[in-house]
mmCIF file of C-alpha atoms in Angstrom:
data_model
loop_
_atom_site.group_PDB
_atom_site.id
_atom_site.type_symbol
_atom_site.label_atom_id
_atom_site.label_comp_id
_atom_site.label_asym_id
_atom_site.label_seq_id
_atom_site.Cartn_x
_atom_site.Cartn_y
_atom_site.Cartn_z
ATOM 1 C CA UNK Z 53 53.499 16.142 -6.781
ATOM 2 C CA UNK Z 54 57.458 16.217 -6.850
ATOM 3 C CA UNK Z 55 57.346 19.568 -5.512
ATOM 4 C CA UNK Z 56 54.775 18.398 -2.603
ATOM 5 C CA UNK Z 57 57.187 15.370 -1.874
ATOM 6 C CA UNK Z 58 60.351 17.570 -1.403
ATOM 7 C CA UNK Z 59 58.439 20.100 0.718
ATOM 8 C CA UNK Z 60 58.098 17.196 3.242
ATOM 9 C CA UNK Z 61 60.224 17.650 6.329
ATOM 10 C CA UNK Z 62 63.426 15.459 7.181
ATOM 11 C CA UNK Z 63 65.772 13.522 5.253
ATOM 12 C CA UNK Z 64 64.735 11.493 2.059
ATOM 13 C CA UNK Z 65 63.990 7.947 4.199
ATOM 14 C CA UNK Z 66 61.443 10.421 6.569
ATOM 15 C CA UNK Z 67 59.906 11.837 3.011
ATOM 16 C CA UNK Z 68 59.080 8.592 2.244
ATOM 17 C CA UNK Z 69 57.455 7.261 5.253
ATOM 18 C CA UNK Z 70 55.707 10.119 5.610
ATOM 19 C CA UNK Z 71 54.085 10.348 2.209
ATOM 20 C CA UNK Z 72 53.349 6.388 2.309
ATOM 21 C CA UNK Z 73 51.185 7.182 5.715
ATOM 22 C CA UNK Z 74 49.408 10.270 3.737
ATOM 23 C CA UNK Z 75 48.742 8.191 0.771
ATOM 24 C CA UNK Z 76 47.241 4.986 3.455
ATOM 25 C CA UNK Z 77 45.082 7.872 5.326
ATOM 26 C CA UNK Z 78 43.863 9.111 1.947
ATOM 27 C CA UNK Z 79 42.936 5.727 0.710
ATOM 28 C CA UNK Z 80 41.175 4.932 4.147
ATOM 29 C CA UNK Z 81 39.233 8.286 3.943
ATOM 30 C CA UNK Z 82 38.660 7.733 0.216
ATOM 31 C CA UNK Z 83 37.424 4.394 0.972
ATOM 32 C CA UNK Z 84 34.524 5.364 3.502
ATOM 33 C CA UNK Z 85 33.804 8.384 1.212
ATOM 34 C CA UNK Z 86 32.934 5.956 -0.960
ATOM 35 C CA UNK Z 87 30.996 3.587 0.816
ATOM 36 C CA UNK Z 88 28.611 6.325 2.618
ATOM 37 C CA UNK Z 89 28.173 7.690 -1.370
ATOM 38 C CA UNK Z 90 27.148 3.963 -2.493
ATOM 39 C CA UNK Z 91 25.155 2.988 0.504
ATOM 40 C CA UNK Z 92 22.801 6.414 0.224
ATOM 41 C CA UNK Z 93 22.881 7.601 -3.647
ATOM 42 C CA UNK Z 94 23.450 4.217 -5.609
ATOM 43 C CA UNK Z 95 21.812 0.900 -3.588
ATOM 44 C CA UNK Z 96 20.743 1.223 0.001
ATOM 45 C CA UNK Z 97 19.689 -2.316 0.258
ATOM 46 C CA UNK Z 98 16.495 -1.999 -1.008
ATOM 47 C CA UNK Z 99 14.621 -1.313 2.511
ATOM 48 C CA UNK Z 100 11.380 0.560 2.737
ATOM 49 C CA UNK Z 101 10.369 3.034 4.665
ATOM 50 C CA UNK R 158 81.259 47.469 -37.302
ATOM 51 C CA UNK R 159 77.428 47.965 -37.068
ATOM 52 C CA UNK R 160 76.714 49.536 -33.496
ATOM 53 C CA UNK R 161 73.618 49.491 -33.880
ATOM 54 C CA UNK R 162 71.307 48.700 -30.996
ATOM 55 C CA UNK R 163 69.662 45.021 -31.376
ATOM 56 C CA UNK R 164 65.968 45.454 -31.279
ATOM 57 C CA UNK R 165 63.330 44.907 -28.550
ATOM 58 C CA UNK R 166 63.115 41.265 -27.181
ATOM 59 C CA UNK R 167 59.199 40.652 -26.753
ATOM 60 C CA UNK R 168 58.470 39.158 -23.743
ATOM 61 C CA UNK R 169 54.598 38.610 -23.873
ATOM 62 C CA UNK R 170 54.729 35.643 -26.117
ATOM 63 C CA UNK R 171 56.483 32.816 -24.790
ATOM 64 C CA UNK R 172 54.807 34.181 -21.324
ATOM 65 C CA UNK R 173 51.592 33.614 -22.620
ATOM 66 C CA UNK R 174 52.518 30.067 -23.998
ATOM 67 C CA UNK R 175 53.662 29.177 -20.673
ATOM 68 C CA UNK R 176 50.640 30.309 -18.814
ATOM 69 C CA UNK R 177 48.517 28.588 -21.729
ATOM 70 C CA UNK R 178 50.450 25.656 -20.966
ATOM 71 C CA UNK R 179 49.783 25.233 -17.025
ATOM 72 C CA UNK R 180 46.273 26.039 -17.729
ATOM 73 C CA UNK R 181 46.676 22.788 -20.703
ATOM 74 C CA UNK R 182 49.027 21.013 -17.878
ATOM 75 C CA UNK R 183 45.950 21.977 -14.962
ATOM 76 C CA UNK R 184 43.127 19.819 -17.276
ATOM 77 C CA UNK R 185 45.090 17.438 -18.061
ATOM 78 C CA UNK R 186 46.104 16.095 -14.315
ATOM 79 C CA UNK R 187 42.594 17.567 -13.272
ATOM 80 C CA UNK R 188 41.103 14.798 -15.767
ATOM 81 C CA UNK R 189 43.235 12.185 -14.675
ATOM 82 C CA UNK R 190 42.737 12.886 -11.258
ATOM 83 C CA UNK R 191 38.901 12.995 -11.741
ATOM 84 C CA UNK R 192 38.912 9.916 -13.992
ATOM 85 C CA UNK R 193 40.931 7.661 -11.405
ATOM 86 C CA UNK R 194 38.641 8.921 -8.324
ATOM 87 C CA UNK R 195 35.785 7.588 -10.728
ATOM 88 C CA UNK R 196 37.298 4.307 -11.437
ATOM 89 C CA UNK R 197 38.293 3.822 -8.303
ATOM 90 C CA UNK R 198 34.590 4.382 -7.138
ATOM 91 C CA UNK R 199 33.325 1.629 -9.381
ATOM 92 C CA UNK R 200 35.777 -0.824 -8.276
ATOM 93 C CA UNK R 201 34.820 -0.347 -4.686
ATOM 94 C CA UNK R 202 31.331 -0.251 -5.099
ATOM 95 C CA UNK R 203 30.908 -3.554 -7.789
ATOM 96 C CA UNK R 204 34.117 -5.700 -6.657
ATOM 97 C CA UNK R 205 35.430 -4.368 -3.636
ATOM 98 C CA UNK R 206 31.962 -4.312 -1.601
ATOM 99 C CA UNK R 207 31.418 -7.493 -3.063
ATOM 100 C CA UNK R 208 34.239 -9.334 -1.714
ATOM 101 C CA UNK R 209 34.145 -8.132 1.844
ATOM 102 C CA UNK R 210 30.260 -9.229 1.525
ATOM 103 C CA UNK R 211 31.701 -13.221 0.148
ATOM 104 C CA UNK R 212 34.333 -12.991 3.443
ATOM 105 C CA UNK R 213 30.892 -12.357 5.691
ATOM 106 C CA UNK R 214 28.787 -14.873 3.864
ATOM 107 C CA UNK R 215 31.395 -17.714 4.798
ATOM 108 C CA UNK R 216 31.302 -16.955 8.589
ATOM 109 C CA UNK R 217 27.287 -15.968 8.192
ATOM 110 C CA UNK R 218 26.734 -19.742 6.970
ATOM 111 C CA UNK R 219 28.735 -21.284 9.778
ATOM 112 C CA UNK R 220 26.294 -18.895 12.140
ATOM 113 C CA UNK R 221 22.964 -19.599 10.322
ATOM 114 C CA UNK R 222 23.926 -23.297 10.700
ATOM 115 C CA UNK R 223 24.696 -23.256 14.376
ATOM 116 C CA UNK R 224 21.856 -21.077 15.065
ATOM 117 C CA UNK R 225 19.503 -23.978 13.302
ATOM 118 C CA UNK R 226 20.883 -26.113 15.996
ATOM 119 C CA UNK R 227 20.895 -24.242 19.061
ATOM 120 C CA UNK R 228 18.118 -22.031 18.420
ATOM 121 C CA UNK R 229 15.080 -23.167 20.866
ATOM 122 C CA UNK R 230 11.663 -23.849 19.198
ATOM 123 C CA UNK R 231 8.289 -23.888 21.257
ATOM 124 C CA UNK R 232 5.146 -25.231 19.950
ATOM 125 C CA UNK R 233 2.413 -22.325 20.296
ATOM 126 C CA UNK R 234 -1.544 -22.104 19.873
ATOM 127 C CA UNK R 235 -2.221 -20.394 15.949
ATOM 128 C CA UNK R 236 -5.459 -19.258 15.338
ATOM 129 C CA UNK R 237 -6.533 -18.738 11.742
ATOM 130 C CA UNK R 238 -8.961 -16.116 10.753
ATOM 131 C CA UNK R 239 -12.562 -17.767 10.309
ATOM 132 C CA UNK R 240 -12.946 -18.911 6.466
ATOM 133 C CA UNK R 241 -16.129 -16.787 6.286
ATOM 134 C CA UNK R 242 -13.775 -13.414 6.756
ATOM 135 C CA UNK R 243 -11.771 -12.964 3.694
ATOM 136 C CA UNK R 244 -10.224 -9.718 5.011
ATOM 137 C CA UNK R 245 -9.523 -10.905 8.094
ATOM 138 C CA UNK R 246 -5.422 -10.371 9.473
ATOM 139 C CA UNK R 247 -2.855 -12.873 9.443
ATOM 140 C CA UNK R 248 -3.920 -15.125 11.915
ATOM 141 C CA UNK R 249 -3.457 -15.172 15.964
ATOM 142 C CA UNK R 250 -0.563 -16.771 18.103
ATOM 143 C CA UNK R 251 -1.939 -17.605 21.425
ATOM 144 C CA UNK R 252 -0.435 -18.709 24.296
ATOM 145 C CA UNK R 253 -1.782 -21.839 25.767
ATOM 146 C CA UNK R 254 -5.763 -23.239 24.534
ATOM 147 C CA UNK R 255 -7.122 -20.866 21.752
ATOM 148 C CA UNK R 256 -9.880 -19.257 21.701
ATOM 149 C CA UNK R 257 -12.914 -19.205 19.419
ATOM 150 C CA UNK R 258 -12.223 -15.197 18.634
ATOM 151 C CA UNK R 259 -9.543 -13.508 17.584
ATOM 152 C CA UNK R 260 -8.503 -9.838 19.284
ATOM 153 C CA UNK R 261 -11.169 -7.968 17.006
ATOM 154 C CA UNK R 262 -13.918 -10.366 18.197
ATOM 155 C CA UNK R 263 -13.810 -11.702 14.885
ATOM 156 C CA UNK R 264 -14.890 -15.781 14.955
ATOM 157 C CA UNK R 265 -11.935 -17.572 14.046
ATOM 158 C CA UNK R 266 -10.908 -20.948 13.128
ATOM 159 C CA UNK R 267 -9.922 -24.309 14.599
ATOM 160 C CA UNK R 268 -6.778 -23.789 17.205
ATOM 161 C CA UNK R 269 -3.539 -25.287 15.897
ATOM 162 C CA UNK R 270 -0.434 -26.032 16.962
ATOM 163 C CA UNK R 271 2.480 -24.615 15.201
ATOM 164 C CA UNK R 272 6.767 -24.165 15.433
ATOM 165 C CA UNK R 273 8.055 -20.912 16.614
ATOM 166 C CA UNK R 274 11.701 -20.182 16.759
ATOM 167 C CA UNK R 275 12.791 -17.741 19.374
ATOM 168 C CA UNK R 276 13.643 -14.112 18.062
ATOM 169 C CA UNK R 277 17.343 -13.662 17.121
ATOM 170 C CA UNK R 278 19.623 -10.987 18.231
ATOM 171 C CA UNK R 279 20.014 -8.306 15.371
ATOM 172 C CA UNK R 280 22.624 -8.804 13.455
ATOM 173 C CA UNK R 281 23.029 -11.914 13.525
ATOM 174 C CA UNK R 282 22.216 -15.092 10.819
ATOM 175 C CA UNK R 283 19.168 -16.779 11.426
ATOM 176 C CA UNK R 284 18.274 -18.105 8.226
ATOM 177 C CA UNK R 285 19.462 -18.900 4.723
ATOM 178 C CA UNK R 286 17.595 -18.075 0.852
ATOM 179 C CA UNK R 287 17.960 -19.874 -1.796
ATOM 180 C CA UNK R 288 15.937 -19.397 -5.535
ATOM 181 C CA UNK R 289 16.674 -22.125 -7.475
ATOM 182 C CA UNK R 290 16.452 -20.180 -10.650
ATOM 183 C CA UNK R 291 18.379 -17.586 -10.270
ATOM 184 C CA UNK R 292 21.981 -19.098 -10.516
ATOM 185 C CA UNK R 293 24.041 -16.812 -7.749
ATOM 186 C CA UNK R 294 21.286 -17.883 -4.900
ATOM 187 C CA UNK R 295 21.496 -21.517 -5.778
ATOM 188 C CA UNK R 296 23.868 -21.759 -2.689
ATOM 189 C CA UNK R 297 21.929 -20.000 -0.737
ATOM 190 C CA UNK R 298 22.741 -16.046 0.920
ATOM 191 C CA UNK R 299 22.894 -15.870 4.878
ATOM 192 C CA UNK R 300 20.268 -13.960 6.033
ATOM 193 C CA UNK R 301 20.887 -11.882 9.445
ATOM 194 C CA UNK R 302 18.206 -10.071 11.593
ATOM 195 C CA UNK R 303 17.714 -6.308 11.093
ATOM 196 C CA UNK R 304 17.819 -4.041 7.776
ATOM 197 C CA UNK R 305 20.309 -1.598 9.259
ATOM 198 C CA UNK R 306 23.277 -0.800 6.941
ATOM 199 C CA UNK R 307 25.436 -2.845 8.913
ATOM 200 C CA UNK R 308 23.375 -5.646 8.603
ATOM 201 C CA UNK R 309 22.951 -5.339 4.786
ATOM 202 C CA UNK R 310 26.577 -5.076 4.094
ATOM 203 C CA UNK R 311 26.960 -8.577 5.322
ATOM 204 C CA UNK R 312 23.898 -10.525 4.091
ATOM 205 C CA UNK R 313 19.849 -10.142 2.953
ATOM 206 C CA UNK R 314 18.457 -8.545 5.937
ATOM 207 C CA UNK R 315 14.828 -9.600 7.934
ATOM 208 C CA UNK R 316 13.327 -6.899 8.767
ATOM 209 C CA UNK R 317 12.352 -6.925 12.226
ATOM 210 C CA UNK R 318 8.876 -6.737 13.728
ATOM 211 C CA UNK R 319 7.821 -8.911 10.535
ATOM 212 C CA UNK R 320 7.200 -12.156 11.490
ATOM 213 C CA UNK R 321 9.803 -14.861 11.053
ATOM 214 C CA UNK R 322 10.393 -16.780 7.372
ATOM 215 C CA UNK R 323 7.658 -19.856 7.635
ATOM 216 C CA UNK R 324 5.426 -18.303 9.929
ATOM 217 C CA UNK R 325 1.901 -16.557 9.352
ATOM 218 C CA UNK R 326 1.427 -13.020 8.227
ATOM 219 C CA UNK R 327 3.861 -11.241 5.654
ATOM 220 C CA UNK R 328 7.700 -11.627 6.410
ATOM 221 C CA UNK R 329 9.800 -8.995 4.750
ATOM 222 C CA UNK R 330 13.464 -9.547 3.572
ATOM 223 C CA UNK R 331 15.743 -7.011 1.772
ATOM 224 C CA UNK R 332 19.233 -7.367 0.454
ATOM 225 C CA UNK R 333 21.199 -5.191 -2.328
ATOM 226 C CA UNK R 334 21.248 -5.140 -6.301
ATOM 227 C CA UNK R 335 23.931 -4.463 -6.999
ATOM 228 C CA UNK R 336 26.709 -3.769 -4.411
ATOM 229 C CA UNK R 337 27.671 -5.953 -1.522
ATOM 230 C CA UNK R 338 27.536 -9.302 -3.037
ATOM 231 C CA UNK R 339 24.248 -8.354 -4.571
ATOM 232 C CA UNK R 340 22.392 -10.667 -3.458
ATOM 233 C CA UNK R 341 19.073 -10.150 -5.063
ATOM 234 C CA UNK R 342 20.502 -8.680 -8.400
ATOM 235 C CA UNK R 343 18.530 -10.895 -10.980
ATOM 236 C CA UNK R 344 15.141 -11.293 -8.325
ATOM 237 C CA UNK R 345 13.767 -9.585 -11.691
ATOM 238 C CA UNK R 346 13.855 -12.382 -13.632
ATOM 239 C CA UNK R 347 11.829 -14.182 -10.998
ATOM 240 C CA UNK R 348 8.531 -15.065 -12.634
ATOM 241 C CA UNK R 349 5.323 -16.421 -10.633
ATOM 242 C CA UNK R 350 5.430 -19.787 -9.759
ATOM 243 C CA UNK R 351 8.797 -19.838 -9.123
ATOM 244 C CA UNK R 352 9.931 -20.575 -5.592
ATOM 245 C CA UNK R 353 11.564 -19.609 -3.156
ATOM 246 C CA UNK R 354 13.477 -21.565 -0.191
ATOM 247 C CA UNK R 355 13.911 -19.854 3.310
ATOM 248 C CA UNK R 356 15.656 -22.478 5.949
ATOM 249 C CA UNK R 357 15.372 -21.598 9.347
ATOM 250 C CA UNK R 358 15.789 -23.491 12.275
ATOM 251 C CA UNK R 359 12.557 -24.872 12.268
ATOM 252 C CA UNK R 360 12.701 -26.208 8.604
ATOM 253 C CA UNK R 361 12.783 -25.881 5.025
ATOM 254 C CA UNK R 362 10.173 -22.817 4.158
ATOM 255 C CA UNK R 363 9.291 -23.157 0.587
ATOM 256 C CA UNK R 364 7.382 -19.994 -0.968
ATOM 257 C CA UNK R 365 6.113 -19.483 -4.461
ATOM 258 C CA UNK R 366 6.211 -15.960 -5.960
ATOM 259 C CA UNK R 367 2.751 -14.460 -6.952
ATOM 260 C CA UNK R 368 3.780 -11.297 -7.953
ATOM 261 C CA UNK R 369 6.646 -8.661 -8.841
ATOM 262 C CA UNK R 370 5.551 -4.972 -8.642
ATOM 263 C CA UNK R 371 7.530 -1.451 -8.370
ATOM 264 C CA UNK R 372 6.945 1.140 -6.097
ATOM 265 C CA UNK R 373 8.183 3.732 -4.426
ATOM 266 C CA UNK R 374 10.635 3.150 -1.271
ATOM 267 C CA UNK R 375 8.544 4.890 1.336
ATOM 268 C CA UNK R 376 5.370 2.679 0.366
ATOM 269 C CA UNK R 377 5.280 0.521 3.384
ATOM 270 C CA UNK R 378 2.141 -1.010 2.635
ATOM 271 C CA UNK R 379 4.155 -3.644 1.095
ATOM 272 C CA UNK R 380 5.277 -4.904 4.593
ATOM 273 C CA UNK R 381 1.607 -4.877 6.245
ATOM 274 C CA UNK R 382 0.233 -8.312 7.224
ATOM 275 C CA UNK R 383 -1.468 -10.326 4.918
ATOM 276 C CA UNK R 384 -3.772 -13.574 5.295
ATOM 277 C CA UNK R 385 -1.961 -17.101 5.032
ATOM 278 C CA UNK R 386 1.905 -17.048 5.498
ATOM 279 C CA UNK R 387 3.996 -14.582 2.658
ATOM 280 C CA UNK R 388 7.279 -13.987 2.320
ATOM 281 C CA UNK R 389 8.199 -10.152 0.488
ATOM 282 C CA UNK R 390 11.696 -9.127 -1.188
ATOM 283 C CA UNK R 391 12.475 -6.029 -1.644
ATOM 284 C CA UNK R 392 15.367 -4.226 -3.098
ATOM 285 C CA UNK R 393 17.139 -1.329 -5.358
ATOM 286 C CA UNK R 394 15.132 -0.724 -8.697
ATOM 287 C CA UNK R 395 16.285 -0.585 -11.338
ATOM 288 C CA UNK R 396 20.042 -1.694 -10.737
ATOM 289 C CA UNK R 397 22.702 0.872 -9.380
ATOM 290 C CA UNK R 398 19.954 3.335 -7.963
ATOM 291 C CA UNK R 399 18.414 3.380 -4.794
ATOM 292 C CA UNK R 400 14.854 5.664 -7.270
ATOM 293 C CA UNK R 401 12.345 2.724 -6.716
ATOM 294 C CA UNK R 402 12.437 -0.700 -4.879
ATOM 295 C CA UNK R 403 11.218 -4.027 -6.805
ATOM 296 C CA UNK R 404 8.945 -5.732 -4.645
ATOM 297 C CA UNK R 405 8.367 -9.575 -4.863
ATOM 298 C CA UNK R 406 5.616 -11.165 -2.999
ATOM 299 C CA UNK R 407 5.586 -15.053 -2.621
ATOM 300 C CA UNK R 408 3.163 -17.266 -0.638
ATOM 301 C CA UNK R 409 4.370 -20.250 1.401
ATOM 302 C CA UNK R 410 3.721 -23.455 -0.192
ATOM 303 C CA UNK R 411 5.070 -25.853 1.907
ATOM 304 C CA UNK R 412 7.089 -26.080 5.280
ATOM 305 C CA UNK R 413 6.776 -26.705 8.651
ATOM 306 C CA UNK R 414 4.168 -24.798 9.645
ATOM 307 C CA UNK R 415 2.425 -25.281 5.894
ATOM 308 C CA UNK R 416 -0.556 -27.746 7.079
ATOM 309 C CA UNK R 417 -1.401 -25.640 10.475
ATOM 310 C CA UNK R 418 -1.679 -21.997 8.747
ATOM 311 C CA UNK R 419 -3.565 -23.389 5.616
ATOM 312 C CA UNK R 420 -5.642 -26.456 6.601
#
């Protein structure tokens, strides 16, 4: 993770922006990952058909 | 003075405790990892979900209550099925006198008048539940038109093409278990002769449950017409999977349009 961090480009304040905006896009992406994986596998609202 | 060459240094060792290490090291953040992802997933899913679903419900209300007093209501021509014909449909709505036969040719009953609501746009919250025995739908959930995912997300869902809650035939409404505010997460404690509310904009519906079966979720017989008015829930069975769907069916008991379908 350190090593991933220091590989970013630009000086340490840049790092750190950039890594915050990676770790919001993750979330986001983790986020609908695991809505689509609830709505279809664990309750789909109970409709029939 | 010993001259004498030192021996050897053996390098496989500590070369294969370092690469035993990593592979130690590898599981262990691979496990983490894994185990957050997990977590994470069931906060989402029970609390998360839930939340957004309580925002919704709040602005749903406020909608279901100005839709009860803007909606427009027409009086319309309902003609039972004749007494004689116990398997006969859910009734006729007419427009203006009604007849003494129903599509089929099939003799039906006195003409009455009863209260229809116009359709509402899907989406939107139309109507509000409430089962005064099961504790979280004391309040009453917001109930929007439509059963797409969208729809669900933000309150129980009426499934379109059934008819509206209060009138004749077999309406059909469907809300989750156990994510999204869950809504209908303890319907399985509902026991027959228990009822249920449904307020529209034409009135208080009150329904009493007759029956709680399982099936499977592609047995849509459970949404066909049926004499008299009925209202059907269906959800997730059993909690957090989507295998089966618990099926409540519950007859209306009194309402608006009580006296016209039933007399």
């Amino acid at each position: 993770m350190k090593h991933w961090f220091l590989a970013l480009p630009g000086p340490m304040a840049v790092k750190v922006v950039i890594a915050v905006l990676v770790a919001l896009v993750a979330l986001v992406v983790l986020f609908f990952v695991y809505d689509w994986i609830g709505t279809n596998l664990l309750d789909t609202g109970g409709t029939i058909g | 003075m010993d001259d004498a060459p030192a021996p050897p240094v053996e390098e496989s060792a500590p070369s294969s405790r370092g690469t035993v290490t990593r592979v130690i090291r590898a599981i262990g953040w691979t496990s983490i990892v894994a185990g957050v992802l997990i977590l994470g997933f069931v906060v989402q899913q029970l609390f998360v979900t839930s939340w957004f679903a309580e925002q919704h419900q709040e602005a749903l209300g406020e909608e279901a209550t100005e839709h009860f007093a803007t909606a427009e209501i027409s009086e319309e021509v309902y003609v039972s099925p004749a007494p004689t014909d116990g398997t006969g449909g859910s009734g006729t709505i007419v427009d203006g006198a009604g007849g003494s036969t129903n599509d089929d040719g099939v003799p039906t009953g006195e003409p009455r008048s009863i209260l229809v609501e116009s359709a509402p746009e899907l989406g939107s919250a139309f109507a509000v539940i409430r089962i005064p025995t099961i504790e979280s739908l004391q309040e009453g959930w917001a109930v929007v038109e439509g059963v797409r995912v969208g729809d669900l997300k933000n309150g129980a869902g009426h499934m379109p093409h059934t008819p509206m809650p209060g009138m004749p035939g077999n309406s059909v409404i469907s809300g989750h278990r156990t994510t999204y505010g869950a809504p209908f997460h303890d319907v399985d404690t509902l026991n027959p002769g228990d009822r249920i509310e449904v307020e529209t904009a034409v009135g208080i519906n009150t329904y009493e449950v007759r029956e709680l079966i399982i099936v499977r979720p592609t047995e849509l017989w459970v949404t066909e017409p049926r004499d008299g008015a009925w209202l059907t829930l269906t959800t997730c069975h059993p909690k957090f999977s989507s295998r089966r769907r618990l099926i409540v069916f519950a007859e209306l008991v009194d309402g608006p349009n009580y006296k016209a379908i039933y007399a």
